[in-house]
Coordinates of C-alpha atoms in Angstrom, one line a residue:
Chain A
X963 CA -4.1 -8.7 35.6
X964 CA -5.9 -5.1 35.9
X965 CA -6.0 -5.1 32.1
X966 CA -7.8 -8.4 31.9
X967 CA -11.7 -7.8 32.3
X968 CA -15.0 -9.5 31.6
X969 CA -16.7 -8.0 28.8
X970 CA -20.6 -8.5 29.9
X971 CA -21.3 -7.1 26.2
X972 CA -19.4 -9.6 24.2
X973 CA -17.9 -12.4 26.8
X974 CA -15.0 -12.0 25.3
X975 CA -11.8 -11.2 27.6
X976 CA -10.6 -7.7 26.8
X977 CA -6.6 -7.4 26.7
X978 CA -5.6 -3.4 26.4
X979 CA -1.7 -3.7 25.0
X980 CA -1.5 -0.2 26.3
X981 CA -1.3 -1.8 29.3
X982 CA -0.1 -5.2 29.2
X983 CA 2.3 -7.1 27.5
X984 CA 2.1 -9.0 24.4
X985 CA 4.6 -11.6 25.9
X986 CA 1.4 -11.5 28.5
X987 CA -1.3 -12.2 25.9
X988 CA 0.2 -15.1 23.9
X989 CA 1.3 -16.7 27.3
X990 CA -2.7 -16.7 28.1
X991 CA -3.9 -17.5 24.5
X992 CA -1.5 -20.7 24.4
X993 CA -3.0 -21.4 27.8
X994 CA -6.5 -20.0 27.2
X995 CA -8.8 -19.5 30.2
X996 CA -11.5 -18.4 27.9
X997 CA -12.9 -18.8 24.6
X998 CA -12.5 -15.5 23.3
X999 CA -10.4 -12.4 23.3
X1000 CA -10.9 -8.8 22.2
X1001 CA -7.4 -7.2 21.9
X1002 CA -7.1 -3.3 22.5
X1003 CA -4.2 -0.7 21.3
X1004 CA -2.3 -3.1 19.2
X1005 CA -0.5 0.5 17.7
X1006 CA 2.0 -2.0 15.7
X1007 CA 3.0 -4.6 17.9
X1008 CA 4.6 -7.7 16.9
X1009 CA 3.7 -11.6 17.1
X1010 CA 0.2 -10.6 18.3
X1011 CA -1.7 -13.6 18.8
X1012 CA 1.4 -16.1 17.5
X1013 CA 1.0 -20.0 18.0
X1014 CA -2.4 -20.4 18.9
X1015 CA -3.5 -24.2 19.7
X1016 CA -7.1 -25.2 19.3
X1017 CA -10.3 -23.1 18.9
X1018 CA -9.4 -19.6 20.9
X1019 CA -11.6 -16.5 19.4
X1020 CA -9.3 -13.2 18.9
X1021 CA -10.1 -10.1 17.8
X1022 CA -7.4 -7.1 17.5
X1023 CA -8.9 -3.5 17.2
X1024 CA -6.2 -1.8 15.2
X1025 CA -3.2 -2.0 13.4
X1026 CA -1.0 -5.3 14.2
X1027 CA 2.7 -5.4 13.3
X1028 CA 4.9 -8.1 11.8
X1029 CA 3.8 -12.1 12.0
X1030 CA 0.3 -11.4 13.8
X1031 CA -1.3 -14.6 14.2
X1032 CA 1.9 -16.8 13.2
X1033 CA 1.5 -20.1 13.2
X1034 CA -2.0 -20.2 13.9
X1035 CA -3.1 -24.1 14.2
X1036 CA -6.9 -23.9 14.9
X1037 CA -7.5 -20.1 16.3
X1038 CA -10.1 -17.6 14.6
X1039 CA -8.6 -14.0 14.7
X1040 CA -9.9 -11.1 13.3
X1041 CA -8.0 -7.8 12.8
X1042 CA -10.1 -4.8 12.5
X1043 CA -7.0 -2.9 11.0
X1044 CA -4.1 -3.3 9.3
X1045 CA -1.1 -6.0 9.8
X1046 CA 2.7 -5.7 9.0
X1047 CA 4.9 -8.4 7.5
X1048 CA 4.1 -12.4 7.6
X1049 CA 0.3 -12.1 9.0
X1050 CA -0.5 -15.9 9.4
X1051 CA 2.5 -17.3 8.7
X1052 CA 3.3 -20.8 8.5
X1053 CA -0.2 -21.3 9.3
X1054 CA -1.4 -25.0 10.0
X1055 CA -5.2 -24.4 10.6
X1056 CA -8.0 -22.1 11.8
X1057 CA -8.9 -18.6 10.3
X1058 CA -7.1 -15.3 9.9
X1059 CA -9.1 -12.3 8.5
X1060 CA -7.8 -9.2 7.9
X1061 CA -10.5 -6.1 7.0
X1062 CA -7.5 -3.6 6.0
X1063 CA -4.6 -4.2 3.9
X1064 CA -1.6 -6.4 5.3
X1065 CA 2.3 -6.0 4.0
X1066 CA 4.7 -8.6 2.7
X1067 CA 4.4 -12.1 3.2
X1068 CA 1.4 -12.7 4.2
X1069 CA 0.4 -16.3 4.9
X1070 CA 3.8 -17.0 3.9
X1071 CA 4.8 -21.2 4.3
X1072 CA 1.1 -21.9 5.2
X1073 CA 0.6 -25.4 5.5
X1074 CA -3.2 -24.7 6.2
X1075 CA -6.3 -23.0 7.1
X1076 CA -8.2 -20.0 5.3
X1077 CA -6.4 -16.3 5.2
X1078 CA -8.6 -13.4 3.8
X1079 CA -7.2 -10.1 3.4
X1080 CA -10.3 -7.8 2.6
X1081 CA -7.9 -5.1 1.6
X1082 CA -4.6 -5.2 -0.4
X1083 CA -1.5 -7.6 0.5
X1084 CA 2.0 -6.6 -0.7
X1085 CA 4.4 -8.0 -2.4
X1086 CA 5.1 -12.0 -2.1
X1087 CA 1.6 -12.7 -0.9
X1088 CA 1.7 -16.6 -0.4
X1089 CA 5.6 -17.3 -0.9
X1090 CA 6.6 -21.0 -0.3
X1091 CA 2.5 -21.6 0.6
X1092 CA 2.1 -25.3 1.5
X1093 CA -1.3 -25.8 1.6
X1094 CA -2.7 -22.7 3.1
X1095 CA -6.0 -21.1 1.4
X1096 CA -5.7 -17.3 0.3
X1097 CA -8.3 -15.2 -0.3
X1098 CA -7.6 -11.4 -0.8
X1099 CA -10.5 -8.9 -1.8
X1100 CA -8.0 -6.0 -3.7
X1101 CA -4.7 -6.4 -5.0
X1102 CA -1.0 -8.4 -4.3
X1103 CA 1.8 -7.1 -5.0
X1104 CA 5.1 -8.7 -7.0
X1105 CA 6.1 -12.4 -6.6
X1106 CA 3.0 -13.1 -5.1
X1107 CA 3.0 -16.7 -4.5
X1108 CA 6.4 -17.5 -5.5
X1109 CA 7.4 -20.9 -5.2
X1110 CA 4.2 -22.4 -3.7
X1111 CA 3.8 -26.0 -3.0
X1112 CA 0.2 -26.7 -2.7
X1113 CA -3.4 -24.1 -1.5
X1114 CA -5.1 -21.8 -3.2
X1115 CA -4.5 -17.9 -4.0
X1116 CA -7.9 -15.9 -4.5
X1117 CA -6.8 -12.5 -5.8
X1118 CA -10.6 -10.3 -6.5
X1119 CA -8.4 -7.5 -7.7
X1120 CA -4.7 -7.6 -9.6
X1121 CA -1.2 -9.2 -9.3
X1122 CA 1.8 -7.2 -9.6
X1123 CA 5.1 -9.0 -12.0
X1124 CA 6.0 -12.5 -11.3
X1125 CA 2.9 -14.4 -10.3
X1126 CA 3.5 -17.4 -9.4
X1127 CA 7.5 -17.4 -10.3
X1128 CA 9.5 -21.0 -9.8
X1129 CA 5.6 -22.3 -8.8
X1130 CA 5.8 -26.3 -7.6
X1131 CA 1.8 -26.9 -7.4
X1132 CA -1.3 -24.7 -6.1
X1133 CA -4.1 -23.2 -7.8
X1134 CA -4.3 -19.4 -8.3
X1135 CA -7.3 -17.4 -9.1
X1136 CA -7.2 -13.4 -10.2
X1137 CA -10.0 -11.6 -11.1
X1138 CA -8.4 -8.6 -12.7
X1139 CA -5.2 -8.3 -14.3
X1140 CA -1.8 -9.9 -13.9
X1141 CA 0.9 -7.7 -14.6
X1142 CA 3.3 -10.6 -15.5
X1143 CA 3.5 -14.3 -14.5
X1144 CA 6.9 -15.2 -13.2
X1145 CA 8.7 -18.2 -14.7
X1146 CA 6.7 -21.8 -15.7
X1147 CA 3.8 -20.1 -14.7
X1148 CA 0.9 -20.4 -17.1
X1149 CA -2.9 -19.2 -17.6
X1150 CA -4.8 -22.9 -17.2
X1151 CA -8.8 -23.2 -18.2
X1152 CA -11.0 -22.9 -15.4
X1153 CA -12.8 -25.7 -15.6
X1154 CA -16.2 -26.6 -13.8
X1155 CA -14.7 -27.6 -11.0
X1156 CA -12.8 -25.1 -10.6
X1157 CA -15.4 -22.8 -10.8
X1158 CA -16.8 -24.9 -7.8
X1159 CA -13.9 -24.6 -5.8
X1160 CA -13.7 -21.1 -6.1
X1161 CA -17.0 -20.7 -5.2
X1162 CA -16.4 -21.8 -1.8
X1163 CA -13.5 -20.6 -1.0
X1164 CA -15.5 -16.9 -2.0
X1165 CA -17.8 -18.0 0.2
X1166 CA -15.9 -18.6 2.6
X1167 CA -14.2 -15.4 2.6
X1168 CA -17.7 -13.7 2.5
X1169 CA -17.2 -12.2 -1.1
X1170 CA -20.1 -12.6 -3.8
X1171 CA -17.8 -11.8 -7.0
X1172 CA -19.0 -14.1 -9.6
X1173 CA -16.2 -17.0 -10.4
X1174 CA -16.5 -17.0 -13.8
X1175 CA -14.9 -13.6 -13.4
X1176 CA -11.5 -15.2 -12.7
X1177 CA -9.0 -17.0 -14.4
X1178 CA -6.7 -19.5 -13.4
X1179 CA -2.8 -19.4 -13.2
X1180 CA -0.8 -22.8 -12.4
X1181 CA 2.1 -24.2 -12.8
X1182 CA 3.6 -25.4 -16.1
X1183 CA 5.7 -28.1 -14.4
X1184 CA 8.5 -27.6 -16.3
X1185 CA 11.2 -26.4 -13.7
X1186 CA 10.5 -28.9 -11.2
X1187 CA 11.0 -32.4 -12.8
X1188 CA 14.6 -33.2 -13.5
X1189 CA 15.3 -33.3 -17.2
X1190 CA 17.9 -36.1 -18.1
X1191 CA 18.9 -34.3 -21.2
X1192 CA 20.4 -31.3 -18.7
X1193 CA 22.1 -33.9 -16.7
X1194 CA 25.3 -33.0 -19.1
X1195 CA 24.8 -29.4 -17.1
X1196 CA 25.6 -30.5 -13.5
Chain B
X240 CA 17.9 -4.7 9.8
X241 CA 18.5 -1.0 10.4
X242 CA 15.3 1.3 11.3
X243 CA 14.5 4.5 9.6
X244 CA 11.6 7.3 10.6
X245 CA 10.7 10.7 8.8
X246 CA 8.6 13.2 9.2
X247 CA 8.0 15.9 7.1
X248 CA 5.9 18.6 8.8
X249 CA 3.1 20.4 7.0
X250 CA 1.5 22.3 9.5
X251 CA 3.3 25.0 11.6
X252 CA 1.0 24.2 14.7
X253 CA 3.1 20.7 15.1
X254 CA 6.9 22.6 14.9
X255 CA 7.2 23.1 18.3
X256 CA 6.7 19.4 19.0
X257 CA 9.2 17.7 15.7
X258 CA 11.7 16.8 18.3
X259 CA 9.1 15.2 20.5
X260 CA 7.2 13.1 18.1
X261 CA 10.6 12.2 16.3
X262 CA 11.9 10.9 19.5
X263 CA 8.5 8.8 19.7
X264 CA 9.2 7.6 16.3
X265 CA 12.7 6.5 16.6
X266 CA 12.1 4.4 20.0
X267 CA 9.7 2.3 18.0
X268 CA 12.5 1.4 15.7
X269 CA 15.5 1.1 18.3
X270 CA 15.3 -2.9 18.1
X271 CA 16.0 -2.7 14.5
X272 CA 19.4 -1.2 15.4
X273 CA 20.3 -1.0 18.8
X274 CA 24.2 -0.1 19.1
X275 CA 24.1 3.1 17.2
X276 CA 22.0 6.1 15.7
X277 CA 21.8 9.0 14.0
X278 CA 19.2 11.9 14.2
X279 CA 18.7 15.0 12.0
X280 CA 16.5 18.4 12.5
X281 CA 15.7 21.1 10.1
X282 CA 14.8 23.9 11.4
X283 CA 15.6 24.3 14.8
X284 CA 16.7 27.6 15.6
X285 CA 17.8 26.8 19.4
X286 CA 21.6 25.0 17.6
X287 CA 21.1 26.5 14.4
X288 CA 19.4 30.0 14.6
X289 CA 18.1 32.4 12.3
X290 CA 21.0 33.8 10.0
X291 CA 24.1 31.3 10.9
X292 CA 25.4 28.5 9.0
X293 CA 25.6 25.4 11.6
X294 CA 27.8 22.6 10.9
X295 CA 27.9 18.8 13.1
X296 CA 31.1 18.0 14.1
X297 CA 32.5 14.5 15.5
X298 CA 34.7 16.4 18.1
X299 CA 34.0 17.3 21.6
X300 CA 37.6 18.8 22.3
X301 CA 37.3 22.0 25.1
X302 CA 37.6 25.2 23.5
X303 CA 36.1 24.1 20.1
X304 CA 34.5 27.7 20.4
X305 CA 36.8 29.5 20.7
X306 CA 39.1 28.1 18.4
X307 CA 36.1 28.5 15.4
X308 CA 35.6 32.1 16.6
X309 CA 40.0 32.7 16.2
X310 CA 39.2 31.0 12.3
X311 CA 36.3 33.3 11.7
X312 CA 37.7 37.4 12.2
X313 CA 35.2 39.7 13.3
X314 CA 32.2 37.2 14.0
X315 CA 31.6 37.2 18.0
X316 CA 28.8 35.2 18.5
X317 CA 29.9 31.2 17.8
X318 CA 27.7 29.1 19.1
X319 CA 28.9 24.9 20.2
X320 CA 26.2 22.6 21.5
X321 CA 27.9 19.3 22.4
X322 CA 25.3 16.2 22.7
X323 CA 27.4 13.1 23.4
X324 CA 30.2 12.6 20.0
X325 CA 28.7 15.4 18.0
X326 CA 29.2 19.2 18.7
X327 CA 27.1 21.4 16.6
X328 CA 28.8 24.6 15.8
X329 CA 26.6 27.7 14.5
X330 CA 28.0 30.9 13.2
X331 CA 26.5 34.4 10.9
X332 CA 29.0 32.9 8.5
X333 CA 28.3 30.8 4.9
X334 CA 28.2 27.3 5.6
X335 CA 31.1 26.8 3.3
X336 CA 33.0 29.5 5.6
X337 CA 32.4 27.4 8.7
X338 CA 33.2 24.2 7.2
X339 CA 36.5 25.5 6.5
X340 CA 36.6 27.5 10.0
X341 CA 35.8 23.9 12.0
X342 CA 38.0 21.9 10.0
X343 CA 40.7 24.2 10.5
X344 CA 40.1 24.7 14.6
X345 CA 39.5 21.0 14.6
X346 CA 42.2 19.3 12.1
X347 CA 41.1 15.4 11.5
X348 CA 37.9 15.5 13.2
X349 CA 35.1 14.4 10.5
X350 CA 32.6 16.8 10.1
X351 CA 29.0 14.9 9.2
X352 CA 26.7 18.0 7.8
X353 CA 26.7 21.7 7.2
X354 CA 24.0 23.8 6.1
X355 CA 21.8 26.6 7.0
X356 CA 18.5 25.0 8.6
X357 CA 20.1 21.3 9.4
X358 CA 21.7 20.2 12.4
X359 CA 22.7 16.3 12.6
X360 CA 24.0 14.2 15.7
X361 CA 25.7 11.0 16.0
X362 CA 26.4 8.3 18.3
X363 CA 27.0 4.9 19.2
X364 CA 24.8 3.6 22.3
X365 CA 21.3 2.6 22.6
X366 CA 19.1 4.7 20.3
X367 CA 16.7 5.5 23.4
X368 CA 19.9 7.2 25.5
X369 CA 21.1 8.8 22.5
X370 CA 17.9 10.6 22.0
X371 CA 18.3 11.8 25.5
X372 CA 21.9 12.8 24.9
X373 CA 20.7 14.6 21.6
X374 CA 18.2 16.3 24.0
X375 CA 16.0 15.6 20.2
X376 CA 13.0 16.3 22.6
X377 CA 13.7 19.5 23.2
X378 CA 14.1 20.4 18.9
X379 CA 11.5 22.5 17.1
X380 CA 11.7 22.1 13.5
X381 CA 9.6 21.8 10.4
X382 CA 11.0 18.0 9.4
X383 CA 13.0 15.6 10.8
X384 CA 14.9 11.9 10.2
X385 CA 16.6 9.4 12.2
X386 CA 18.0 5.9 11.6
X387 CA 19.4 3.2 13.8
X388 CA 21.9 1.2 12.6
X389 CA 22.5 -2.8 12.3
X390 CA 26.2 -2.6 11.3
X391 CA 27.3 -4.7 8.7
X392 CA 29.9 -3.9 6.3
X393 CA 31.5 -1.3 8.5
X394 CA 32.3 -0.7 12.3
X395 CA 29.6 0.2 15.2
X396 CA 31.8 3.7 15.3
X397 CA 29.8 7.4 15.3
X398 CA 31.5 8.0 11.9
X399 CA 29.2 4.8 10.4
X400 CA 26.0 6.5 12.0
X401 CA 23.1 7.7 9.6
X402 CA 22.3 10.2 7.8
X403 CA 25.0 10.7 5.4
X404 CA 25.0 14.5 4.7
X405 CA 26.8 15.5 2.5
X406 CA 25.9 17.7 0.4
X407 CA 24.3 21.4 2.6
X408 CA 20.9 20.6 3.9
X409 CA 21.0 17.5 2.7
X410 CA 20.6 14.2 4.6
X411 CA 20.2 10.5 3.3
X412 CA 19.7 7.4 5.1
X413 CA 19.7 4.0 4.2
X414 CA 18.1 0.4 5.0
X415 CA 20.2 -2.4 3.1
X416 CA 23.2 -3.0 1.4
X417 CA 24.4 -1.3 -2.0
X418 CA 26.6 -4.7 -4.2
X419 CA 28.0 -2.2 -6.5
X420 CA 29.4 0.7 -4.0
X421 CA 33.1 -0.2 -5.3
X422 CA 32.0 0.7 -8.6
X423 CA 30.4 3.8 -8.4
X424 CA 33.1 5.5 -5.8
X425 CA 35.6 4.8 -8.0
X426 CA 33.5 6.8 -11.1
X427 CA 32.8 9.4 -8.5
X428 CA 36.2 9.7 -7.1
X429 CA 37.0 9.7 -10.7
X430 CA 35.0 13.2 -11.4
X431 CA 36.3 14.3 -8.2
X432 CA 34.5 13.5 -5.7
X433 CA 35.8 13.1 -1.9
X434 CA 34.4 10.6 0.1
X435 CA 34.8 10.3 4.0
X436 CA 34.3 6.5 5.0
X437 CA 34.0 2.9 3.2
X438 CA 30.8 2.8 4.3
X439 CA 28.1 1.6 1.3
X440 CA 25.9 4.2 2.4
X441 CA 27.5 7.4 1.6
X442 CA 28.1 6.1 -2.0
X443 CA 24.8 6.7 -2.3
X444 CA 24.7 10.0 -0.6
X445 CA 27.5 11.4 -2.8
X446 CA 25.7 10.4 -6.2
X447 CA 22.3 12.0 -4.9
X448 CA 24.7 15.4 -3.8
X449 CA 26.2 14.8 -7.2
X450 CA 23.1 14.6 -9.3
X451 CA 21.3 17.7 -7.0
X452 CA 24.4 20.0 -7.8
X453 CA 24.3 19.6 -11.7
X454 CA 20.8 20.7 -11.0
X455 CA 18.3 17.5 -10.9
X456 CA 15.9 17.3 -8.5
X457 CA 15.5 14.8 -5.5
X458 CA 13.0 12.7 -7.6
X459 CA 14.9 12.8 -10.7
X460 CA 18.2 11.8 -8.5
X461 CA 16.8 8.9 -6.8
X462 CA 15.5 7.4 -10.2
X463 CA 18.8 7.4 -11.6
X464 CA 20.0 5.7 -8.5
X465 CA 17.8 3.3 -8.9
X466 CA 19.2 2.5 -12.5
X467 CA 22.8 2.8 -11.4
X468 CA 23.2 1.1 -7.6
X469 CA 22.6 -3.1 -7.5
X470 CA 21.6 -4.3 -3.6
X471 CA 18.7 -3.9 -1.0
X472 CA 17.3 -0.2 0.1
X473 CA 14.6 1.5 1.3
X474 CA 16.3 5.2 0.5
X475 CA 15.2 8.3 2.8
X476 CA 16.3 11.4 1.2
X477 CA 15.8 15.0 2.6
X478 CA 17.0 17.9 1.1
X479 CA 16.2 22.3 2.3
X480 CA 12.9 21.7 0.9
X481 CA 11.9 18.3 0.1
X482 CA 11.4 14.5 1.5
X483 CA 11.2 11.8 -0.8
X484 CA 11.4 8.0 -0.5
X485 CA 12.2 4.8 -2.9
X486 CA 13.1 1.2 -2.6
X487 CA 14.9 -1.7 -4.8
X488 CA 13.2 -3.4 -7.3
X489 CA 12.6 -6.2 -5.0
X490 CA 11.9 -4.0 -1.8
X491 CA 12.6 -6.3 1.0
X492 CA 13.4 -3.8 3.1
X493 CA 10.3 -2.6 5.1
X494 CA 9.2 1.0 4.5
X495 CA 5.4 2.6 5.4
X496 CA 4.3 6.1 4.8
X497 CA 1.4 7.7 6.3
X498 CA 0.0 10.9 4.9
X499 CA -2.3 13.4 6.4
X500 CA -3.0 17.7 5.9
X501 CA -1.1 18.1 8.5
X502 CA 2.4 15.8 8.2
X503 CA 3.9 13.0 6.0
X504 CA 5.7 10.6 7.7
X505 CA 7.4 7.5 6.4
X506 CA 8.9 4.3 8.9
X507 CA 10.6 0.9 8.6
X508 CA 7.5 0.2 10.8
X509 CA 3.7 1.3 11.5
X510 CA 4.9 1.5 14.9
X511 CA 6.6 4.3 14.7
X512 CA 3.8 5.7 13.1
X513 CA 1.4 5.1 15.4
X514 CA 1.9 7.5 17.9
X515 CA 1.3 10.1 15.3
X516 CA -1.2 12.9 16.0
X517 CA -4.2 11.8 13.8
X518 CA -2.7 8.7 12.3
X519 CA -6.3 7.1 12.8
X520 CA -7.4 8.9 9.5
X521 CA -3.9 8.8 7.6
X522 CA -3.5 7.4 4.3
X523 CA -1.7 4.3 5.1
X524 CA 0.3 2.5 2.2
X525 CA 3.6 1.0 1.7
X526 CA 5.7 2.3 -1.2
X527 CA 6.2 0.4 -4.4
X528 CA 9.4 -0.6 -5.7
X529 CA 11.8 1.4 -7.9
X530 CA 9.1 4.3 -7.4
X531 CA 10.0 7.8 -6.3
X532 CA 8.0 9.1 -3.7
X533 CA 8.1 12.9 -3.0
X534 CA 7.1 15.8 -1.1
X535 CA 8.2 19.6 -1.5
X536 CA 8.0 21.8 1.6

């Protein structure tokens, strides 16, 4: 318990990882005997902050590894670095900002909740997202949202080949430019209310780019719907 | 999974400590492959010194020595450092002159690298205890590798370790599987080429030795490997005087380089990275697929 100490500056509980476990840490945040967390010398670990219930403030102060904040249904976390693969992850609710970039997968299966990545995500940013909100401030990489059910995908900067490939439903917004859209994925007009949308979901990502900026990738629903003249095919 | 860590040192200040930081690197990664691994040096003049040819050796027999030294005529000062499976045999001799010396003293036993600056150890155990065993803390050196291996389409054996070196002072190691190894050692052993195991991994080692001797360079080799080799990989190459790095097309095998005046390193993880000495101000970024990424010393 030495690691765990009041902070009198910010009330949060400070956790130092150099020092204590992350087994430790998401035994506590399940359990949570406060309402906030500040979490020290992360230096890559894994599952930081995983399976959060309810409203639990973290904050990590470096570089997380793979699947921080997994699962999150109803935590806030910040990461004041950089996160490794699946950040937010089968996310149900709650918020998950990342001010550096974060790797592959992020807010992959995401049935919920807002992710913002201020910095860059890597390739197959959203994959299989299920409702999940997605806002990232520079660039995802290939097969960025590929196969997604249902959410939203905010991209400020580009999309690397294959946005959107084998897409079911969701609504995906890029700013600059999309290197290729992956199959039955198509440019749709951004309507008013899209434009509306997109404004809050800026907002809520704290990012002033104007909407009209973007444009607006869907699906063309042309994979998904069995076609009785293929039925000879099966 | 398998785990791979590199560092490529830039400034002489940090040579006396390769070994050291190396061995910080590859515990990071020891969960990715915990039953076997595989380290290799450049540069470190305590096995290999100033002069000699060394060559790594999968043989621990007594007298190993000795039995070089009766190969190798008028050359008195053979030196054999054993660390667990691996003796490392140095000699004043050409590193094709003490390949033939071991493999005569030592009929059968495989020999895994050969070179003038290189030394390479393997072993099957936990990476942490092997590191001790390779006494890798102890090793100066100017860059470094080391992988630990998930097993998968061969057997948890010393012989399956990483790096593949074949090829003198050169080292590759590999997170993934190649579909289309078949194919290619057949067209190698077609032109000639010998290979040592089934593994899928020195495929891939051969062609890069192959395309290096008809005179490409490491960038040029790996992006014709690229165009040739169907499967997963996240590719570290070393060669004398260079470090370079690529992945598949659809790079689903982790890689992360870090970049700073003083080193370039590149991990499976940023874990291993992040005991680095100034990683706080490193450029950070994860490499792109089917992109060549690569240094010269």
């Amino acid at each position: 318990m030495a690691a765990v100490t009041g902070d009198s500056v910010t009330s949060a509980v400070a956790v130092d990882l150099a020092e204590t476990s992350v087994r430790w840490l998401n035994a506590e945040l399940h359990n949570p005997t406060a309402s906030r967390y500040r979490v020290l010398a992360p230096r890559g670990a894994h599952a930081i902050a995983a399976g959060l219930r309810g409203e639990v403030t973290v904050d990590v102060y470096g570089h997380a590894g793979y699947y921080c904040a997994g699962m999150n249904d109803g935590g806030t976390v910040t990461v004041h670095g950089s996160v490794g693969v699946g950040v937010a992850e089968n996310m149900m609710s709650g918020t998950v900002r990342v001010r550096g970039d974060a790797s592959q997968s992020a807010g992959a299966t995401g049935h919920g909740g807002l992710l913002v990545v201020e910095g860059n995500a890597s390739m197959r940013c959203g994959i299989s997202m299920k409702g999940i909100d997605i806002v990232v401030g520079g660039d995802v990489g290939a097969m960025s949202a590929f196969m997604a059910q249902a959410g939203r995908l905010v991209v400020c900067g580009d999309a690397g080949d294959g946005l959107g490939d084998s897409i079911y439903e969701a609504r995906l917004y890029v700013r600059g430019a999309v290197k290729t859209l992956g199959a039955d994925c198509v440019e749709k007009p951004l309507l008013p209310r899209h434009r509306e949308e997109l404004a809050g979901l800026l907002a809520a990502a704290g990012l002033d780019h104007d909407p009209a900026e973007f444009r607006r990738y869907g699906s063309a629903r042309t994979l998904y719907h069995f076609a009785a003249h293929n039925s000879a095919a099966y | 999974m398998c785990g791979i860590v590199g560092l490529h040192l830039r400034d002489p200040k940090l040579f006396p400590r390769l070994g050291v930081l190396l061995e910080t690197m590859l515990c990071q990664v020891a969960e990715r492959g915990p039953d076997s691994a595989g380290v290799a040096v450049y540069g470190d003049r305590r096995r290999c010194p100033d002069g000699h040819a060394a060559v790594s050796v999968l043989d621990t027999r007594p007298g190993l020595a000795e039995a070089v030294g009766e190969q190798l005529p008028g050359v008195s000062d053979v030196l054999v450092t054993t660390a667990g499976d691996t003796s490392v045999v140095a000699a004043p001799v050409s590193p094709a002159e003490l390949v033939s010396a071991v493999r005569a003293a030592a009929p059968g036993a495989v020999v895994v690298s050969s070179g003038t600056d290189l030394t390479v150890y393997k072993g099957t155990g936990n990476p942490r205890e092997l590191a001790r065993t390779y006494d890798l803390a102890g090793a100066s050196g100017w860059q470094g590798l080391a992988h630990t291996r998930m097993a998968t389409e061969s057997a948890v054996t010393a012989q399956g370790c990483h790096p593949f070196s074949v090829g003198e002072d050169q080292c590759l190691v590999h997170n993934g599987s190649f579909a289309n190894h078949a194919t290619i050692r057949g067209q190698l052993r077609a032109l000639g080429v010998h290979f040592d195991s089934d593994n899928d991994s020195e495929v891939g080692a051969r062609f890069v030795a192959a395309r290096l001797a008809q005179g490409d360079d490491l960038d040029k080799a790996l992006r014709l490997l690229c165009e040739r080799f169907d499967g997963f990989y996240t590719l570290l190459a070393t060669t004398g005087d260079g470090f370079a790095v690529v992945r598949d097309a659809i790079a689903c095998k982790p890689a992360i380089i870090a970049e700073t005046e003083s080193w370039v390193a590149m991990a499976s993880e940023f874990r291993a990275l992040a005991g680095l000495p100034g990683v706080e101000g490193a450029r950070i970024y994860e490499p792109e697929p089917e992109r060549v990424y690569a240094w010269q010393r």
